[in-house]
Amino acid sequence: MSNKSHEGWSVPAVDAVRVTPSTRVADLDRNGTPGFDGDKALGERLLEERGAHLSALQEKLYANGRATDENRSVLLILQGMDTAGKGGMVRNVIGHMDPQGVDHAAFGVPTEEEKRHHYLWRIRKALPRNGQVGVFDRSHYEDVLVVRVHNLVPPEQWEPRYDEINHFEKELVESGTTLIKVAMFVSLDEQKKRLAERLDRPDKYWKYNPGDVTERGYWPQYQQAYQDMLDRTSTEHAPWHVVPCDRKWYSRLAVTELLIDALERLDLHWPPADFDVEVEKARLAAS
Ligand code: ADP
């Protein structure tokens, strides 16, 4: 057990969703709530309470970033099929944090300029700076997911990327960035419902992309690509977490707990004053 259990959790979230060698994408219950025994009402209440705690922890990280040159940052990587809820995760979980301490980046189809560079080029440019919580909505893992499923480059090119990514992430961790990798899994049925809602509601048309339905035809290939990604890039320094997403409240609560765990492990303290507090009090009183 890596932290104490909190209300509602019989197994701490970090342990309940961490990938193990026996994790099978095909068998994953996407409607499940691993480690959590409470219902939606409790989950939603906790999301607010724990979100407030997360916000306080993030402020401390930000304060340290302002006060010291020690490089400490956190990077949350969200990977998931369309409709898994990546955008909602950013709004509802990251939304608890002070925006000035958040570096958000979303990675879509590479631009012409990005295509001229190595696939990690755009990733390196978006890494969180000292004191920041970075959030990647999609990431370098697209280069072993969509790229592989659609044969955008030949296997000789994507195959070495698993090792290359492990190496890249190890360097990142050694330089002071804590990685939280979250693979978000929605079921094929729930995805259909969410896409149908987008087609039913004019306020959701903007989220609908006809290509999403095309991608459903590649579901088995994607599941295999996700399996290989988990098998080959879940490392000690940067493990994957597998989060069922059919219940949005659960996935958001689980990721809130992953962030809290990572920030608590940094064991941050408020930076000491770099001025004489008593002198300043006296000056203020006299002013
Ligand atoms: P979203 O669908 O998440 O709202 P976008 O429409 O901007 O965001 O872009 C996402 C699309 O970009 C996805 O279909 C994704 O697979 C694709 N994509 C991301 N990275 C790459 C890449 N390296 N190569 C090809 N396609 C990519």
mmCIF file of N, CA and C in Angstrom, residues 112-201:
data_model
loop_
_atom_site.group_PDB
_atom_site.id
_atom_site.type_symbol
_atom_site.label_atom_id
_atom_site.label_comp_id
_atom_site.label_asym_id
_atom_site.label_seq_id
_atom_site.Cartn_x
_atom_site.Cartn_y
_atom_site.Cartn_z
ATOM 1 N N GLU A 112 2.406 20.770 -40.310
ATOM 2 C CA GLU A 112 3.482 20.588 -41.304
ATOM 3 C C GLU A 112 4.848 20.779 -40.658
ATOM 4 N N GLU A 113 4.925 21.791 -39.806
ATOM 5 C CA GLU A 113 6.207 22.049 -39.141
ATOM 6 C C GLU A 113 6.581 20.885 -38.218
ATOM 7 N N GLU A 114 5.603 20.408 -37.452
ATOM 8 C CA GLU A 114 5.884 19.296 -36.530
ATOM 9 C C GLU A 114 6.316 18.044 -37.285
ATOM 10 N N LYS A 115 5.710 17.840 -38.451
ATOM 11 C CA LYS A 115 6.043 16.649 -39.255
ATOM 12 C C LYS A 115 7.498 16.664 -39.714
ATOM 13 N N ARG A 116 8.068 17.853 -39.813
ATOM 14 C CA ARG A 116 9.463 17.943 -40.267
ATOM 15 C C ARG A 116 10.443 17.587 -39.149
ATOM 16 N N HIS A 117 9.930 17.475 -37.923
ATOM 17 C CA HIS A 117 10.812 17.187 -36.785
ATOM 18 C C HIS A 117 10.578 15.779 -36.254
ATOM 19 N N HIS A 118 11.471 15.381 -35.380
ATOM 20 C CA HIS A 118 11.320 14.125 -34.631
ATOM 21 C C HIS A 118 10.008 14.189 -33.833
ATOM 22 N N TYR A 119 9.352 13.045 -33.626
ATOM 23 C CA TYR A 119 8.036 13.077 -32.967
ATOM 24 C C TYR A 119 8.092 13.610 -31.529
ATOM 25 N N LEU A 120 9.266 13.573 -30.905
ATOM 26 C CA LEU A 120 9.355 14.092 -29.530
ATOM 27 C C LEU A 120 9.603 15.611 -29.485
ATOM 28 N N TRP A 121 9.818 16.186 -30.651
ATOM 29 C CA TRP A 121 10.135 17.624 -30.695
ATOM 30 C C TRP A 121 9.025 18.465 -30.069
ATOM 31 N N ARG A 122 7.787 18.224 -30.512
ATOM 32 C CA ARG A 122 6.681 19.046 -29.998
ATOM 33 C C ARG A 122 6.403 18.735 -28.521
ATOM 34 N N ILE A 123 6.754 17.516 -28.127
ATOM 35 C CA ILE A 123 6.549 17.110 -26.734
ATOM 36 C C ILE A 123 7.540 17.858 -25.828
ATOM 37 N N ARG A 124 8.792 17.857 -26.236
ATOM 38 C CA ARG A 124 9.822 18.551 -25.428
ATOM 39 C C ARG A 124 9.483 20.025 -25.248
ATOM 40 N N LYS A 125 8.939 20.619 -26.287
ATOM 41 C CA LYS A 125 8.623 22.048 -26.219
ATOM 42 C C LYS A 125 7.517 22.339 -25.206
ATOM 43 N N ALA A 126 6.695 21.326 -24.930
ATOM 44 C CA ALA A 126 5.521 21.549 -24.078
ATOM 45 C C ALA A 126 5.719 21.049 -22.643
ATOM 46 N N LEU A 127 6.924 20.616 -22.304
ATOM 47 C CA LEU A 127 7.145 20.046 -20.964
ATOM 48 C C LEU A 127 6.946 21.117 -19.882
ATOM 49 N N PRO A 128 6.441 20.707 -18.711
ATOM 50 C CA PRO A 128 6.184 21.698 -17.658
ATOM 51 C C PRO A 128 7.485 22.285 -17.106
ATOM 52 N N ARG A 129 7.420 23.566 -16.817
ATOM 53 C CA ARG A 129 8.580 24.224 -16.210
ATOM 54 C C ARG A 129 8.565 23.996 -14.702
ATOM 55 N N ASN A 130 9.649 24.405 -14.073
ATOM 56 C CA ASN A 130 9.772 24.255 -12.623
ATOM 57 C C ASN A 130 8.542 24.804 -11.899
ATOM 58 N N GLY A 131 7.971 24.005 -10.997
ATOM 59 C CA GLY A 131 6.834 24.468 -10.196
ATOM 60 C C GLY A 131 5.485 24.305 -10.871
ATOM 61 N N GLN A 132 5.486 23.775 -12.093
ATOM 62 C CA GLN A 132 4.234 23.671 -12.835
ATOM 63 C C GLN A 132 3.675 22.239 -12.835
ATOM 64 N N VAL A 133 2.373 22.171 -12.965
ATOM 65 C CA VAL A 133 1.726 20.889 -13.265
ATOM 66 C C VAL A 133 1.417 20.922 -14.760
ATOM 67 N N GLY A 134 2.054 20.042 -15.501
ATOM 68 C CA GLY A 134 1.777 19.949 -16.925
ATOM 69 C C GLY A 134 0.658 18.946 -17.160
ATOM 70 N N VAL A 135 -0.151 19.211 -18.166
ATOM 71 C CA VAL A 135 -1.207 18.258 -18.542
ATOM 72 C C VAL A 135 -1.144 18.047 -20.032
ATOM 73 N N PHE A 136 -0.975 16.808 -20.435
ATOM 74 C CA PHE A 136 -0.984 16.473 -21.860
ATOM 75 C C PHE A 136 -2.299 15.782 -22.206
ATOM 76 N N ASP A 137 -3.075 16.400 -23.087
ATOM 77 C CA ASP A 137 -4.275 15.777 -23.635
ATOM 78 C C ASP A 137 -3.801 15.106 -24.933
ATOM 79 N N ARG A 138 -3.587 13.802 -24.883
ATOM 80 C CA ARG A 138 -2.836 13.030 -25.872
ATOM 81 C C ARG A 138 -1.358 13.395 -25.729
ATOM 82 N N SER A 139 -0.506 12.630 -26.392
ATOM 83 C CA SER A 139 0.919 12.788 -26.086
ATOM 84 C C SER A 139 1.771 12.085 -27.134
ATOM 85 N N HIS A 140 3.027 11.848 -26.797
ATOM 86 C CA HIS A 140 3.925 11.073 -27.659
ATOM 87 C C HIS A 140 3.420 9.641 -27.863
ATOM 88 N N TYR A 141 2.497 9.204 -27.021
ATOM 89 C CA TYR A 141 1.982 7.837 -27.203
ATOM 90 C C TYR A 141 1.118 7.709 -28.459
ATOM 91 N N GLU A 142 0.629 8.829 -28.981
ATOM 92 C CA GLU A 142 -0.072 8.759 -30.270
ATOM 93 C C GLU A 142 0.844 8.151 -31.332
ATOM 94 N N ASP A 143 2.140 8.327 -31.123
ATOM 95 C CA ASP A 143 3.098 7.852 -32.129
ATOM 96 C C ASP A 143 3.343 6.344 -32.072
ATOM 97 N N VAL A 144 2.729 5.684 -31.076
ATOM 98 C CA VAL A 144 2.697 4.210 -31.102
ATOM 99 C C VAL A 144 1.247 3.710 -31.050
ATOM 100 N N LEU A 145 0.289 4.628 -31.205
ATOM 101 C CA LEU A 145 -1.134 4.234 -31.212
ATOM 102 C C LEU A 145 -1.726 4.502 -32.592
ATOM 103 N N VAL A 146 -2.198 5.738 -32.822
ATOM 104 C CA VAL A 146 -2.815 6.028 -34.132
ATOM 105 C C VAL A 146 -1.829 5.764 -35.271
ATOM 106 N N VAL A 147 -0.584 6.089 -35.043
ATOM 107 C CA VAL A 147 0.433 5.918 -36.088
ATOM 108 C C VAL A 147 0.604 4.437 -36.451
ATOM 109 N N ARG A 148 0.538 3.602 -35.429
ATOM 110 C CA ARG A 148 0.669 2.164 -35.653
ATOM 111 C C ARG A 148 -0.607 1.585 -36.277
ATOM 112 N N VAL A 149 -1.753 1.958 -35.724
ATOM 113 C CA VAL A 149 -3.021 1.399 -36.208
ATOM 114 C C VAL A 149 -3.238 1.754 -37.680
ATOM 115 N N HIS A 150 -2.843 2.959 -38.056
ATOM 116 C CA HIS A 150 -3.085 3.392 -39.438
ATOM 117 C C HIS A 150 -1.850 3.303 -40.328
ATOM 118 N N ASN A 151 -0.852 2.602 -39.850
ATOM 119 C CA ASN A 151 0.372 2.424 -40.658
ATOM 120 C C ASN A 151 0.892 3.744 -41.209
ATOM 121 N N LEU A 152 0.886 4.760 -40.374
ATOM 122 C CA LEU A 152 1.341 6.071 -40.857
ATOM 123 C C LEU A 152 2.846 6.067 -41.097
ATOM 124 N N VAL A 153 3.533 5.197 -40.388
ATOM 125 C CA VAL A 153 4.944 4.927 -40.698
ATOM 126 C C VAL A 153 5.118 3.408 -40.608
ATOM 127 N N PRO A 154 6.141 2.849 -41.258
ATOM 128 C CA PRO A 154 6.294 1.393 -41.222
ATOM 129 C C PRO A 154 6.728 0.895 -39.834
ATOM 130 N N PRO A 155 6.479 -0.385 -39.538
ATOM 131 C CA PRO A 155 6.814 -0.927 -38.216
ATOM 132 C C PRO A 155 8.272 -0.689 -37.812
ATOM 133 N N GLU A 156 9.189 -0.733 -38.767
ATOM 134 C CA GLU A 156 10.607 -0.497 -38.409
ATOM 135 C C GLU A 156 10.768 0.875 -37.777
ATOM 136 N N GLN A 157 9.824 1.763 -38.061
ATOM 137 C CA GLN A 157 9.951 3.101 -37.488
ATOM 138 C C GLN A 157 9.238 3.251 -36.151
ATOM 139 N N TRP A 158 8.032 2.666 -36.005
ATOM 140 C CA TRP A 158 7.349 2.847 -34.710
ATOM 141 C C TRP A 158 7.828 1.864 -33.651
ATOM 142 N N GLU A 159 8.306 0.708 -34.101
ATOM 143 C CA GLU A 159 8.716 -0.325 -33.139
ATOM 144 C C GLU A 159 9.797 0.160 -32.155
ATOM 145 N N PRO A 160 10.860 0.834 -32.615
ATOM 146 C CA PRO A 160 11.884 1.282 -31.652
ATOM 147 C C PRO A 160 11.403 2.404 -30.725
ATOM 148 N N ARG A 161 10.205 2.927 -30.995
ATOM 149 C CA ARG A 161 9.758 4.079 -30.200
ATOM 150 C C ARG A 161 9.460 3.723 -28.741
ATOM 151 N N TYR A 162 9.059 2.488 -28.492
ATOM 152 C CA TYR A 162 8.763 2.118 -27.098
ATOM 153 C C TYR A 162 10.008 2.330 -26.227
ATOM 154 N N ASP A 163 11.137 1.805 -26.708
ATOM 155 C CA ASP A 163 12.382 1.945 -25.932
ATOM 156 C C ASP A 163 12.811 3.403 -25.865
ATOM 157 N N GLU A 164 12.611 4.083 -26.984
ATOM 158 C CA GLU A 164 13.012 5.488 -27.032
ATOM 159 C C GLU A 164 12.186 6.320 -26.038
ATOM 160 N N ILE A 165 10.917 6.013 -25.968
ATOM 161 C CA ILE A 165 10.032 6.732 -25.040
ATOM 162 C C ILE A 165 10.443 6.426 -23.586
ATOM 163 N N ASN A 166 10.766 5.165 -23.307
ATOM 164 C CA ASN A 166 11.197 4.819 -21.945
ATOM 165 C C ASN A 166 12.437 5.612 -21.559
ATOM 166 N N HIS A 167 13.343 5.720 -22.497
ATOM 167 C CA HIS A 167 14.581 6.439 -22.254
ATOM 168 C C HIS A 167 14.296 7.931 -22.022
ATOM 169 N N PHE A 168 13.464 8.469 -22.872
ATOM 170 C CA PHE A 168 13.080 9.886 -22.775
ATOM 171 C C PHE A 168 12.423 10.174 -21.414
ATOM 172 N N GLU A 169 11.527 9.292 -21.010
ATOM 173 C CA GLU A 169 10.804 9.523 -19.755
ATOM 174 C C GLU A 169 11.729 9.358 -18.552
ATOM 175 N N LYS A 170 12.699 8.454 -18.677
ATOM 176 C CA LYS A 170 13.637 8.259 -17.561
ATOM 177 C C LYS A 170 14.436 9.548 -17.342
ATOM 178 N N GLU A 171 14.867 10.128 -18.433
ATOM 179 C CA GLU A 171 15.605 11.397 -18.348
ATOM 180 C C GLU A 171 14.749 12.491 -17.707
ATOM 181 N N LEU A 172 13.504 12.472 -18.094
ATOM 182 C CA LEU A 172 12.567 13.476 -17.582
ATOM 183 C C LEU A 172 12.402 13.339 -16.063
ATOM 184 N N VAL A 173 12.238 12.107 -15.636
ATOM 185 C CA VAL A 173 12.066 11.844 -14.201
ATOM 186 C C VAL A 173 13.351 12.227 -13.453
ATOM 187 N N GLU A 174 14.490 11.883 -14.043
ATOM 188 C CA GLU A 174 15.765 12.204 -13.387
ATOM 189 C C GLU A 174 15.989 13.716 -13.311
ATOM 190 N N SER A 175 15.380 14.441 -14.221
ATOM 191 C CA SER A 175 15.559 15.895 -14.181
ATOM 192 C C SER A 175 14.568 16.563 -13.226
ATOM 193 N N GLY A 176 13.706 15.767 -12.561
ATOM 194 C CA GLY A 176 12.844 16.353 -11.523
ATOM 195 C C GLY A 176 11.360 16.401 -11.842
ATOM 196 N N THR A 177 10.955 15.770 -12.933
ATOM 197 C CA THR A 177 9.522 15.762 -13.283
ATOM 198 C C THR A 177 8.891 14.433 -12.858
ATOM 199 N N THR A 178 7.821 14.516 -12.097
ATOM 200 C CA THR A 178 7.074 13.308 -11.742
ATOM 201 C C THR A 178 6.054 13.055 -12.839
ATOM 202 N N LEU A 179 6.090 11.859 -13.403
ATOM 203 C CA LEU A 179 5.137 11.528 -14.467
ATOM 204 C C LEU A 179 3.959 10.742 -13.900
ATOM 205 N N ILE A 180 2.770 11.149 -14.320
ATOM 206 C CA ILE A 180 1.566 10.375 -13.979
ATOM 207 C C ILE A 180 0.917 10.010 -15.305
ATOM 208 N N LYS A 181 1.029 8.764 -15.672
ATOM 209 C CA LYS A 181 0.502 8.344 -16.982
ATOM 210 C C LYS A 181 -0.850 7.646 -16.780
ATOM 211 N N VAL A 182 -1.848 8.186 -17.443
ATOM 212 C CA VAL A 182 -3.203 7.659 -17.272
ATOM 213 C C VAL A 182 -3.770 7.227 -18.616
ATOM 214 N N ALA A 183 -4.050 5.939 -18.726
ATOM 215 C CA ALA A 183 -4.736 5.427 -19.917
ATOM 216 C C ALA A 183 -6.212 5.322 -19.552
ATOM 217 N N MET A 184 -7.038 6.061 -20.299
ATOM 218 C CA MET A 184 -8.465 6.149 -19.977
ATOM 219 C C MET A 184 -9.251 5.214 -20.911
ATOM 220 N N PHE A 185 -10.028 4.338 -20.299
ATOM 221 C CA PHE A 185 -10.742 3.344 -21.109
ATOM 222 C C PHE A 185 -12.250 3.474 -20.994
ATOM 223 N N VAL A 186 -12.860 3.746 -22.145
ATOM 224 C CA VAL A 186 -14.318 3.803 -22.240
ATOM 225 C C VAL A 186 -14.750 2.552 -23.012
ATOM 226 N N SER A 187 -15.966 2.059 -22.756
ATOM 227 C CA SER A 187 -16.421 0.881 -23.499
ATOM 228 C C SER A 187 -16.968 1.299 -24.866
ATOM 229 N N LEU A 188 -17.026 0.333 -25.752
ATOM 230 C CA LEU A 188 -17.528 0.608 -27.102
ATOM 231 C C LEU A 188 -18.978 1.111 -27.034
ATOM 232 N N ASP A 189 -19.786 0.530 -26.125
ATOM 233 C CA ASP A 189 -21.192 0.934 -25.989
ATOM 234 C C ASP A 189 -21.321 2.352 -25.454
ATOM 235 N N GLU A 190 -20.531 2.626 -24.412
ATOM 236 C CA GLU A 190 -20.608 3.966 -23.821
ATOM 237 C C GLU A 190 -20.121 5.014 -24.828
ATOM 238 N N GLN A 191 -19.111 4.639 -25.617
ATOM 239 C CA GLN A 191 -18.629 5.578 -26.631
ATOM 240 C C GLN A 191 -19.755 5.902 -27.621
ATOM 241 N N LYS A 192 -20.503 4.850 -27.974
ATOM 242 C CA LYS A 192 -21.615 5.064 -28.924
ATOM 243 C C LYS A 192 -22.627 6.046 -28.341
ATOM 244 N N LYS A 193 -22.950 5.861 -27.057
ATOM 245 C CA LYS A 193 -23.906 6.764 -26.397
ATOM 246 C C LYS A 193 -23.400 8.199 -26.415
ATOM 247 N N ARG A 194 -22.113 8.348 -26.108
ATOM 248 C CA ARG A 194 -21.563 9.707 -26.032
ATOM 249 C C ARG A 194 -21.503 10.364 -27.415
ATOM 250 N N LEU A 195 -21.222 9.562 -28.437
ATOM 251 C CA LEU A 195 -21.209 10.122 -29.791
ATOM 252 C C LEU A 195 -22.634 10.473 -30.214
ATOM 253 N N ALA A 196 -23.603 9.613 -29.828
ATOM 254 C CA ALA A 196 -25.008 9.867 -30.183
ATOM 255 C C ALA A 196 -25.460 11.177 -29.542
ATOM 256 N N GLU A 197 -25.018 11.419 -28.314
ATOM 257 C CA GLU A 197 -25.401 12.657 -27.632
ATOM 258 C C GLU A 197 -24.858 13.876 -28.385
ATOM 259 N N ARG A 198 -23.659 13.708 -28.901
ATOM 260 C CA ARG A 198 -23.073 14.833 -29.655
ATOM 261 C C ARG A 198 -23.892 15.142 -30.904
ATOM 262 N N LEU A 199 -24.503 14.086 -31.480
ATOM 263 C CA LEU A 199 -25.301 14.289 -32.687
ATOM 264 C C LEU A 199 -26.700 14.788 -32.370
ATOM 265 N N ASP A 200 -27.130 14.597 -31.117
ATOM 266 C CA ASP A 200 -28.475 15.002 -30.714
ATOM 267 C C ASP A 200 -28.533 16.430 -30.211
ATOM 268 N N ARG A 201 -27.391 16.954 -29.812
ATOM 269 C CA ARG A 201 -27.414 18.267 -29.153
ATOM 270 C C ARG A 201 -26.596 19.297 -29.914
#
